Amino acid sequence: MKVCVFCGSSMGYDKCYRDGAASLGETLANGDNTLLYGGGSVGLMKIIADKMLEHGREVIGVMPRHLIKLEVGHDGITKMIETDTMAERKIILEETADAFIAMPGGFGTLDELFEVVVLDQLRLIEKPIALFNINHYFDKLVDFIKHGIKEGFIRQEHFDNVIVSDDPNFIVEKMKSYRPVTVGKWIEDIHEESK
């Protein structure tokens, strides 16, 4: 699989995040996967890319030129795709990847994560999406999503398509056997409730 990993350009304060990134890289490498990512040579992005490269796996980065000029691009990866904009970067990642994993990160990671979740909701893609929940990083986000479900703004079946785990082996196995959850006629439902 070509697995797109969204992750931080920072390391995080706790060493467990670095260890988690290395563990995911090891798991993906052992499964003979290709890594698609933001192309960075900093933060958790660097950790997972370097681990894949150590195992001789293909690593493809996608990075806007303005970030490459700031010297945050990884020089050692298999291929760097340069883009003009962040939006163009996301399109390439979304179209090329077979699966998506969000690791701990900041606003950029959340932006990328929610874009693919919305594409899945609209059935513009049908690819596995996972939260790699290192150190319970995404617990409060999951709680918020459950709150959105309870209040009627998010549909349970849309969140059921997202894999949540702190175990990279579990995530990869679930992705390999992924079957999209059948989504009801939610467009008809929202028209009905809006009358």
PDB file of C-alpha atoms in Angstrom:
ATOM      1  CA  MET A   1       0.000   0.000   0.000  1.00  0.00           C
ATOM      2  CA  LYS A   2       0.946   3.620  -0.438  1.00  0.00           C
ATOM      3  CA  VAL A   3       0.247   4.920   3.049  1.00  0.00           C
ATOM      4  CA  CYS A   4      -0.039   8.660   3.593  1.00  0.00           C
ATOM      5  CA  VAL A   5       0.960   9.705   7.092  1.00  0.00           C
ATOM      6  CA  PHE A   6      -0.047  13.112   8.425  1.00  0.00           C
ATOM      7  CA  CYS A   7       2.160  14.085  11.348  1.00  0.00           C
ATOM      8  CA  GLY A   8       3.795  16.929  13.189  1.00  0.00           C
ATOM      9  CA  SER A   9       6.722  19.028  12.082  1.00  0.00           C
ATOM     10  CA  SER A  10       7.465  19.153  15.820  1.00  0.00           C
ATOM     11  CA  MET A  11       8.679  16.278  17.999  1.00  0.00           C
ATOM     12  CA  GLY A  12       6.333  16.836  20.940  1.00  0.00           C
ATOM     13  CA  TYR A  13       7.622  17.053  24.496  1.00  0.00           C
ATOM     14  CA  ASP A  14       7.316  13.400  25.450  1.00  0.00           C
ATOM     15  CA  LYS A  15       9.775  10.874  23.979  1.00  0.00           C
ATOM     16  CA  CYS A  16       6.859   8.477  23.413  1.00  0.00           C
ATOM     17  CA  TYR A  17       5.886  10.430  20.291  1.00  0.00           C
ATOM     18  CA  ARG A  18       9.298   9.862  18.700  1.00  0.00           C
ATOM     19  CA  ASP A  19       9.153   6.206  19.704  1.00  0.00           C
ATOM     20  CA  GLY A  20       5.651   5.923  18.231  1.00  0.00           C
ATOM     21  CA  ALA A  21       6.732   7.465  14.929  1.00  0.00           C
ATOM     22  CA  ALA A  22       9.676   5.047  14.721  1.00  0.00           C
ATOM     23  CA  SER A  23       7.376   2.132  15.584  1.00  0.00           C
ATOM     24  CA  LEU A  24       4.908   3.057  12.848  1.00  0.00           C
ATOM     25  CA  GLY A  25       7.763   3.431  10.369  1.00  0.00           C
ATOM     26  CA  GLU A  26       9.043  -0.021  11.346  1.00  0.00           C
ATOM     27  CA  THR A  27       5.586  -1.548  10.960  1.00  0.00           C
ATOM     28  CA  LEU A  28       5.003   0.039   7.558  1.00  0.00           C
ATOM     29  CA  ALA A  29       8.471  -0.988   6.368  1.00  0.00           C
ATOM     30  CA  ASN A  30       8.006  -4.592   7.479  1.00  0.00           C
ATOM     31  CA  GLY A  31       4.755  -4.704   5.543  1.00  0.00           C
ATOM     32  CA  ASP A  32       6.493  -3.623   2.337  1.00  0.00           C
ATOM     33  CA  ASN A  33       4.541  -0.369   2.139  1.00  0.00           C
ATOM     34  CA  THR A  34       5.461   2.958   0.553  1.00  0.00           C
ATOM     35  CA  LEU A  35       5.364   6.098   2.708  1.00  0.00           C
ATOM     36  CA  LEU A  36       3.691   9.221   1.362  1.00  0.00           C
ATOM     37  CA  TYR A  37       4.108  12.251   3.591  1.00  0.00           C
ATOM     38  CA  GLY A  38       4.695  15.990   3.715  1.00  0.00           C
ATOM     39  CA  GLY A  39       8.374  15.685   2.791  1.00  0.00           C
ATOM     40  CA  GLY A  40       9.842  17.222   5.922  1.00  0.00           C
ATOM     41  CA  SER A  41      13.236  16.737   7.528  1.00  0.00           C
ATOM     42  CA  VAL A  42      11.969  17.924  10.902  1.00  0.00           C
ATOM     43  CA  GLY A  43       9.768  16.621  13.694  1.00  0.00           C
ATOM     44  CA  LEU A  44       7.908  13.336  13.638  1.00  0.00           C
ATOM     45  CA  MET A  45       7.941  13.527   9.841  1.00  0.00           C
ATOM     46  CA  LYS A  46      11.713  13.014   9.865  1.00  0.00           C
ATOM     47  CA  ILE A  47      11.513  10.108  12.326  1.00  0.00           C
ATOM     48  CA  ILE A  48       9.074   8.037  10.283  1.00  0.00           C
ATOM     49  CA  ALA A  49      10.753   8.831   6.944  1.00  0.00           C
ATOM     50  CA  ASP A  50      14.202   7.898   8.269  1.00  0.00           C
ATOM     51  CA  LYS A  51      12.899   4.615   9.688  1.00  0.00           C
ATOM     52  CA  MET A  52      11.392   3.666   6.324  1.00  0.00           C
ATOM     53  CA  LEU A  53      14.618   4.604   4.531  1.00  0.00           C
ATOM     54  CA  GLU A  54      16.667   2.489   6.965  1.00  0.00           C
ATOM     55  CA  HIS A  55      14.673  -0.499   5.696  1.00  0.00           C
ATOM     56  CA  GLY A  56      15.140   0.425   2.055  1.00  0.00           C
ATOM     57  CA  ARG A  57      11.504   1.357   1.521  1.00  0.00           C
ATOM     58  CA  GLU A  58      10.225   3.983  -0.880  1.00  0.00           C
ATOM     59  CA  VAL A  59       9.506   7.372   0.694  1.00  0.00           C
ATOM     60  CA  ILE A  60       7.700  10.025  -1.353  1.00  0.00           C
ATOM     61  CA  GLY A  61       7.437  13.560  -0.035  1.00  0.00           C
ATOM     62  CA  VAL A  62       5.069  16.240  -1.303  1.00  0.00           C
ATOM     63  CA  MET A  63       6.034  19.775  -0.327  1.00  0.00           C
ATOM     64  CA  PRO A  64       5.252  23.324  -1.476  1.00  0.00           C
ATOM     65  CA  ARG A  65       8.251  25.172  -2.894  1.00  0.00           C
ATOM     66  CA  HIS A  66       8.085  27.919  -0.268  1.00  0.00           C
ATOM     67  CA  LEU A  67       8.763  25.316   2.441  1.00  0.00           C
ATOM     68  CA  ILE A  68      11.595  23.750   0.446  1.00  0.00           C
ATOM     69  CA  LYS A  69      13.177  27.220   0.276  1.00  0.00           C
ATOM     70  CA  LEU A  70      13.059  27.337   4.086  1.00  0.00           C
ATOM     71  CA  GLU A  71      15.223  24.187   4.033  1.00  0.00           C
ATOM     72  CA  VAL A  72      12.750  21.912   5.789  1.00  0.00           C
ATOM     73  CA  GLY A  73      12.605  19.401   2.913  1.00  0.00           C
ATOM     74  CA  HIS A  74      14.175  15.959   3.405  1.00  0.00           C
ATOM     75  CA  ASP A  75      17.132  15.516   1.015  1.00  0.00           C
ATOM     76  CA  GLY A  76      17.442  11.755   1.507  1.00  0.00           C
ATOM     77  CA  ILE A  77      14.023  10.505   0.449  1.00  0.00           C
ATOM     78  CA  THR A  78      13.283   8.521  -2.691  1.00  0.00           C
ATOM     79  CA  LYS A  79      11.294  11.256  -4.413  1.00  0.00           C
ATOM     80  CA  MET A  80      10.218  14.824  -3.641  1.00  0.00           C
ATOM     81  CA  ILE A  81       7.214  16.221  -5.474  1.00  0.00           C
ATOM     82  CA  GLU A  82       7.247  20.018  -5.434  1.00  0.00           C
ATOM     83  CA  THR A  83       3.975  21.943  -5.495  1.00  0.00           C
ATOM     84  CA  ASP A  84       3.000  25.597  -5.721  1.00  0.00           C
ATOM     85  CA  THR A  85       0.486  25.510  -2.871  1.00  0.00           C
ATOM     86  CA  MET A  86      -0.546  23.603   0.233  1.00  0.00           C
ATOM     87  CA  ALA A  87      -3.870  22.829  -1.465  1.00  0.00           C
ATOM     88  CA  GLU A  88      -2.075  21.218  -4.393  1.00  0.00           C
ATOM     89  CA  ARG A  89      -0.008  19.152  -1.952  1.00  0.00           C
ATOM     90  CA  LYS A  90      -3.165  17.794  -0.314  1.00  0.00           C
ATOM     91  CA  ILE A  91      -4.734  16.873  -3.654  1.00  0.00           C
ATOM     92  CA  ILE A  92      -1.665  14.850  -4.653  1.00  0.00           C
ATOM     93  CA  LEU A  93      -1.565  13.052  -1.296  1.00  0.00           C
ATOM     94  CA  GLU A  94      -5.296  12.309  -1.403  1.00  0.00           C
ATOM     95  CA  GLU A  95      -5.252  10.984  -4.956  1.00  0.00           C
ATOM     96  CA  THR A  96      -2.039   8.948  -4.649  1.00  0.00           C
ATOM     97  CA  ALA A  97      -2.519   7.293  -1.257  1.00  0.00           C
ATOM     98  CA  ASP A  98      -4.272   3.984  -0.664  1.00  0.00           C
ATOM     99  CA  ALA A  99      -4.711   4.727   3.049  1.00  0.00           C
ATOM    100  CA  PHE A 100      -4.234   7.546   5.568  1.00  0.00           C
ATOM    101  CA  ILE A 101      -2.849   7.625   9.101  1.00  0.00           C
ATOM    102  CA  ALA A 102      -2.884  10.734  11.286  1.00  0.00           C
ATOM    103  CA  MET A 103      -0.226  10.805  13.986  1.00  0.00           C
ATOM    104  CA  PRO A 104       0.006  13.449  16.699  1.00  0.00           C
ATOM    105  CA  GLY A 105       0.498  16.867  15.170  1.00  0.00           C
ATOM    106  CA  GLY A 106      -0.851  20.402  15.102  1.00  0.00           C
ATOM    107  CA  PHE A 107      -3.219  22.420  12.947  1.00  0.00           C
ATOM    108  CA  GLY A 108      -1.732  21.167   9.670  1.00  0.00           C
ATOM    109  CA  THR A 109      -2.231  17.544  10.686  1.00  0.00           C
ATOM    110  CA  LEU A 110      -5.806  18.209  11.781  1.00  0.00           C
ATOM    111  CA  ASP A 111      -6.528  20.069   8.538  1.00  0.00           C
ATOM    112  CA  GLU A 112      -5.265  17.144   6.462  1.00  0.00           C
ATOM    113  CA  LEU A 113      -7.087  14.604   8.617  1.00  0.00           C
ATOM    114  CA  PHE A 114     -10.464  16.300   8.424  1.00  0.00           C
ATOM    115  CA  GLU A 115     -10.172  16.901   4.701  1.00  0.00           C
ATOM    116  CA  VAL A 116      -9.880  13.148   4.028  1.00  0.00           C
ATOM    117  CA  VAL A 117     -12.623  12.375   6.562  1.00  0.00           C
ATOM    118  CA  VAL A 118     -14.953  14.767   4.716  1.00  0.00           C
ATOM    119  CA  LEU A 119     -13.991  13.262   1.348  1.00  0.00           C
ATOM    120  CA  ASP A 120     -14.836   9.848   2.795  1.00  0.00           C
ATOM    121  CA  GLN A 121     -18.127  11.166   4.177  1.00  0.00           C
ATOM    122  CA  LEU A 122     -19.055  12.462   0.728  1.00  0.00           C
ATOM    123  CA  ARG A 123     -17.893   9.170  -0.834  1.00  0.00           C
ATOM    124  CA  LEU A 124     -15.366  10.981  -3.010  1.00  0.00           C
ATOM    125  CA  ILE A 125     -12.825   8.525  -1.634  1.00  0.00           C
ATOM    126  CA  GLU A 126     -13.263   5.101  -0.044  1.00  0.00           C
ATOM    127  CA  LYS A 127      -9.909   4.538   1.629  1.00  0.00           C
ATOM    128  CA  PRO A 128      -9.056   3.573   5.202  1.00  0.00           C
ATOM    129  CA  ILE A 129      -8.345   6.408   7.628  1.00  0.00           C
ATOM    130  CA  ALA A 130      -6.753   5.924  11.042  1.00  0.00           C
ATOM    131  CA  LEU A 131      -5.814   7.917  14.112  1.00  0.00           C
ATOM    132  CA  PHE A 132      -2.564   6.604  15.602  1.00  0.00           C
ATOM    133  CA  ASN A 133      -3.473   7.518  19.167  1.00  0.00           C
ATOM    134  CA  ILE A 134      -0.023   7.664  20.793  1.00  0.00           C
ATOM    135  CA  ASN A 135      -0.176   8.609  24.476  1.00  0.00           C
ATOM    136  CA  HIS A 136      -3.968   9.175  24.205  1.00  0.00           C
ATOM    137  CA  TYR A 137      -3.210  12.236  22.061  1.00  0.00           C
ATOM    138  CA  PHE A 138      -6.516  12.063  20.173  1.00  0.00           C
ATOM    139  CA  ASP A 139      -8.747  11.112  23.121  1.00  0.00           C
ATOM    140  CA  LYS A 140     -10.255  14.584  23.485  1.00  0.00           C
ATOM    141  CA  LEU A 141     -10.782  14.837  19.732  1.00  0.00           C
ATOM    142  CA  VAL A 142     -12.605  11.497  19.767  1.00  0.00           C
ATOM    143  CA  ASP A 143     -14.688  12.739  22.725  1.00  0.00           C
ATOM    144  CA  PHE A 144     -15.556  15.886  20.781  1.00  0.00           C
ATOM    145  CA  ILE A 145     -16.618  13.846  17.749  1.00  0.00           C
ATOM    146  CA  LYS A 146     -18.797  11.669  19.997  1.00  0.00           C
ATOM    147  CA  HIS A 147     -20.309  14.877  21.397  1.00  0.00           C
ATOM    148  CA  GLY A 148     -21.046  15.986  17.807  1.00  0.00           C
ATOM    149  CA  ILE A 149     -22.770  12.648  17.191  1.00  0.00           C
ATOM    150  CA  LYS A 150     -24.816  12.993  20.378  1.00  0.00           C
ATOM    151  CA  GLU A 151     -25.884  16.527  19.428  1.00  0.00           C
ATOM    152  CA  GLY A 152     -26.853  15.526  15.875  1.00  0.00           C
ATOM    153  CA  PHE A 153     -24.132  17.275  13.863  1.00  0.00           C
ATOM    154  CA  ILE A 154     -22.001  14.234  13.023  1.00  0.00           C
ATOM    155  CA  ARG A 155     -23.340  10.889  11.883  1.00  0.00           C
ATOM    156  CA  GLN A 156     -22.158   7.752  13.634  1.00  0.00           C
ATOM    157  CA  GLU A 157     -21.565   5.882  10.379  1.00  0.00           C
ATOM    158  CA  HIS A 158     -19.148   8.566   9.193  1.00  0.00           C
ATOM    159  CA  PHE A 159     -17.005   8.164  12.305  1.00  0.00           C
ATOM    160  CA  ASP A 160     -17.312   4.358  12.189  1.00  0.00           C
ATOM    161  CA  ASN A 161     -15.094   4.452   9.099  1.00  0.00           C
ATOM    162  CA  VAL A 162     -12.183   5.860  11.155  1.00  0.00           C
ATOM    163  CA  ILE A 163      -9.809   3.395  12.839  1.00  0.00           C
ATOM    164  CA  VAL A 164      -8.568   4.570  16.259  1.00  0.00           C
ATOM    165  CA  SER A 165      -5.726   2.723  17.989  1.00  0.00           C
ATOM    166  CA  ASP A 166      -2.384   3.153  19.737  1.00  0.00           C
ATOM    167  CA  ASP A 167      -1.091  -0.046  18.107  1.00  0.00           C
ATOM    168  CA  PRO A 168       0.505   0.401  14.654  1.00  0.00           C
ATOM    169  CA  ASN A 169       0.240  -3.310  13.869  1.00  0.00           C
ATOM    170  CA  PHE A 170      -3.507  -3.253  14.582  1.00  0.00           C
ATOM    171  CA  ILE A 171      -3.928  -0.173  12.374  1.00  0.00           C
ATOM    172  CA  VAL A 172      -2.094  -1.717   9.414  1.00  0.00           C
ATOM    173  CA  GLU A 173      -3.984  -5.015   9.726  1.00  0.00           C
ATOM    174  CA  LYS A 174      -7.332  -3.176   9.860  1.00  0.00           C
ATOM    175  CA  MET A 175      -6.332  -1.164   6.821  1.00  0.00           C
ATOM    176  CA  LYS A 176      -5.476  -4.280   4.841  1.00  0.00           C
ATOM    177  CA  SER A 177      -8.898  -5.788   5.557  1.00  0.00           C
ATOM    178  CA  TYR A 178     -10.784  -2.482   5.278  1.00  0.00           C
ATOM    179  CA  ARG A 179     -14.343  -2.471   4.001  1.00  0.00           C
ATOM    180  CA  PRO A 180     -16.180   0.875   4.059  1.00  0.00           C
ATOM    181  CA  VAL A 181     -19.062   1.060   6.494  1.00  0.00           C
ATOM    182  CA  THR A 182     -22.355   1.314   4.641  1.00  0.00           C
ATOM    183  CA  VAL A 183     -23.572   4.863   4.923  1.00  0.00           C
ATOM    184  CA  GLY A 184     -27.309   5.517   5.063  1.00  0.00           C
ATOM    185  CA  LYS A 185     -29.198   8.078   3.030  1.00  0.00           C
ATOM    186  CA  TRP A 186     -27.906  10.929   5.156  1.00  0.00           C
ATOM    187  CA  ILE A 187     -28.446  13.576   2.465  1.00  0.00           C
ATOM    188  CA  GLU A 188     -32.133  12.647   2.388  1.00  0.00           C
ATOM    189  CA  ASP A 189     -32.165  12.675   6.196  1.00  0.00           C
ATOM    190  CA  ILE A 190     -30.801  16.206   6.452  1.00  0.00           C
ATOM    191  CA  HIS A 191     -33.324  17.447   3.875  1.00  0.00           C
ATOM    192  CA  GLU A 192     -36.115  15.836   5.888  1.00  0.00           C
ATOM    193  CA  GLU A 193     -34.960  17.276   9.232  1.00  0.00           C
ATOM    194  CA  SER A 194     -34.596  20.743   7.640  1.00  0.00           C
ATOM    195  CA  LYS A 195     -38.279  20.961   6.664  1.00  0.00           C
TER     196      LYS A 195
END
